[in-house]
Amino acid sequence: MTVSGQCSPEFDDLRTEFEKNIASGEELGASVVVDIDGEVVVDLWGGFSDSERTRPWEADTITNVWSSTKTVTSLAVLMLVDRHQLDVRAPVAEYWPEFGANGKDRIELRHLLSHTSGVAGWEPPFTMDNLYDWDSASSHLAAQKPWWEPGRSSGYHAQNYGQLLGEVVRRVSGKSLAQFVADEIAGPLDADFQIGAHELDWPRIADVVPPPPLPFDLTALPEGNLMRKALGSPPLDAAAANTASWRRADLGAYNGHGNARSLARIMSVIPCGGSVDGVKLLSPATIELIFEEQSNGRDRVLGVPLRFGIGYGLPEPQTVPAIPDGRICFWGGWGGSMVVMDLDRRMTITYMMNKMGLGLLGSPRSEAYLRAVYQVIDA
């Protein structure tokens, strides 16, 4: 299976690494893009859309990108901040009054954006049916108590990030998160990205291939363990992403569908100063908010060191060693997808795939691609 697309000669090592992984089967199907100063210098895709290897990964293949979706969800919220419809230091209850119940009245919007709110998931029991019911899922969160003192430290909001922020978007804009992204981001930028997936697009979706099992059993952890509560309610099931119910849902934490090209098109707005091809989404002042550090230390849910600004992760050498220090923000998805926005170099790097690796943030494959890019840029 050959790799298609275009690649500037200086990035030949990246292409070689990508081709090697496709040829060996380490990748099933994938895409990778590098955008520098608004110019796409790498746009590669290859492999297969299905585990039976009967459908090639095409230029317009899309897949479920897991938590790389959060990069777009955060952008949607920051756009409303930029329009002065939201204030990152205002209590969430100012926009969503029911959320102020049970000691959450002082939780600020920035705490949701930085995973420091203490509301890192749904209190069990909570089912997939609850997840797919927007009003039910929001009501559950509004009624809960925080799991720790808000603003003190991060605890990755793995499954409910899109519900928390999406409800704020809905209350302020009058649009669902999925509709806001369609109307205000993907549409104006002509980017092939959506939260959920329209049924007419299902034939070109590359089904995800679940990762190897976690090296431990979540259900064996104590009932009050934050990893168990955040990741196990409802239980994480990669195969759910291939179902009709998942694709019809509005899950801004992890059911975005796109590819490396569409994520790079959207997220390059941050390294490029707020505009892409004349379409302005953010001001420089709002972009600066991203780099106001909100937490720095061991994440209460993932158990690894993480740094969060407002809406995005910031470089953390122990956990994401392939991302250098500097004015860089990023996030990735379960199984290895990755979005890196490097403002120092006005560069965006995106990688999306269907064969999931082990790990909730990055993978050996994504790390190798990032290193190949930075070896060129920093040479």
Short mmCIF file of N, CA, C and O in Angstrom, two decimals, residues 20 43 49 55 58 81 99 101 108 126 142 148 178 200 210 236 259 276 280 283 320 326 334:
data_model
loop_
_atom_site.label_atom_id
_atom_site.label_comp_id
_atom_site.label_asym_id
_atom_site.label_seq_id
_atom_site.Cartn_x
_atom_site.Cartn_y
_atom_site.Cartn_z
N LYS A 20 7.06 3.60 6.49
CA LYS A 20 7.51 2.40 7.19
C LYS A 20 6.40 1.83 8.05
O LYS A 20 6.15 0.62 8.06
N ASP A 43 1.24 16.80 3.64
CA ASP A 43 -0.15 16.32 3.68
C ASP A 43 -0.12 14.89 3.14
O ASP A 43 -0.20 14.67 1.93
N SER A 49 -8.87 1.81 5.37
CA SER A 49 -9.95 2.31 6.22
C SER A 49 -10.59 1.22 7.05
O SER A 49 -11.37 1.52 7.96
N ARG A 55 -10.58 -1.47 1.87
CA ARG A 55 -10.87 -0.09 1.46
C ARG A 55 -9.66 0.79 1.75
O ARG A 55 -9.26 0.95 2.90
N GLU A 58 -8.43 7.09 1.78
CA GLU A 58 -8.42 8.05 0.69
C GLU A 58 -8.16 9.47 1.20
O GLU A 58 -8.11 9.71 2.41
N VAL A 81 -15.58 33.71 24.07
CA VAL A 81 -14.83 34.62 24.94
C VAL A 81 -14.39 35.84 24.13
O VAL A 81 -14.51 37.00 24.57
N PHE A 99 -25.94 24.60 37.30
CA PHE A 99 -24.61 24.04 37.60
C PHE A 99 -24.10 24.50 38.96
O PHE A 99 -23.23 23.85 39.55
N ALA A 101 -25.34 24.20 41.77
CA ALA A 101 -25.80 23.37 42.90
C ALA A 101 -24.65 22.58 43.52
O ALA A 101 -23.62 22.33 42.89
N GLU A 108 -15.25 28.40 38.04
CA GLU A 108 -15.18 29.36 36.94
C GLU A 108 -15.03 28.63 35.60
O GLU A 108 -14.62 27.46 35.55
N PHE A 126 -23.75 5.56 35.63
CA PHE A 126 -24.03 6.39 34.47
C PHE A 126 -23.79 5.53 33.24
O PHE A 126 -22.72 4.95 33.08
N ALA A 142 -24.94 18.86 36.56
CA ALA A 142 -25.40 20.01 37.33
C ALA A 142 -25.71 19.64 38.78
O ALA A 142 -25.53 20.46 39.69
N TRP A 148 -13.00 17.23 44.06
CA TRP A 148 -11.92 17.85 44.84
C TRP A 148 -12.13 19.35 44.78
O TRP A 148 -13.00 19.84 44.05
N ALA A 178 -22.29 20.87 18.51
CA ALA A 178 -22.08 20.35 17.16
C ALA A 178 -22.50 21.36 16.10
O ALA A 178 -21.82 21.54 15.08
N LEU A 200 -24.77 10.57 5.82
CA LEU A 200 -24.29 10.52 4.44
C LEU A 200 -22.78 10.40 4.37
O LEU A 200 -22.23 10.02 3.33
N PRO A 210 -9.85 -0.97 18.07
CA PRO A 210 -9.55 -0.74 19.49
C PRO A 210 -8.10 -1.08 19.84
O PRO A 210 -7.47 -1.93 19.21
N LEU A 236 -15.21 3.04 29.29
CA LEU A 236 -14.62 3.35 27.99
C LEU A 236 -14.68 2.12 27.10
O LEU A 236 -14.22 1.05 27.47
N ASN A 259 -9.90 14.39 9.78
CA ASN A 259 -8.60 13.81 9.45
C ASN A 259 -7.53 14.85 9.74
O ASN A 259 -7.83 15.95 10.24
N VAL A 276 -7.36 32.42 9.46
CA VAL A 276 -6.94 31.49 8.42
C VAL A 276 -7.57 31.95 7.11
O VAL A 276 -8.80 32.02 7.00
N LYS A 280 -11.37 35.22 10.39
CA LYS A 280 -10.87 35.51 11.74
C LYS A 280 -11.75 34.84 12.77
O LYS A 280 -12.97 35.04 12.80
N SER A 283 -8.83 36.80 18.47
CA SER A 283 -7.90 37.93 18.53
C SER A 283 -6.62 37.47 19.23
O SER A 283 -6.62 36.49 19.98
N VAL A 320 5.13 14.29 27.67
CA VAL A 320 5.13 14.44 26.20
C VAL A 320 6.52 14.94 25.77
O VAL A 320 6.67 16.09 25.36
N GLY A 326 8.33 26.07 25.06
CA GLY A 326 8.06 27.26 24.28
C GLY A 326 6.59 27.58 24.26
O GLY A 326 5.79 27.02 25.01
N TRP A 334 -7.13 9.42 22.56
CA TRP A 334 -6.96 8.02 22.91
C TRP A 334 -6.48 7.25 21.68
O TRP A 334 -7.04 7.36 20.61
#
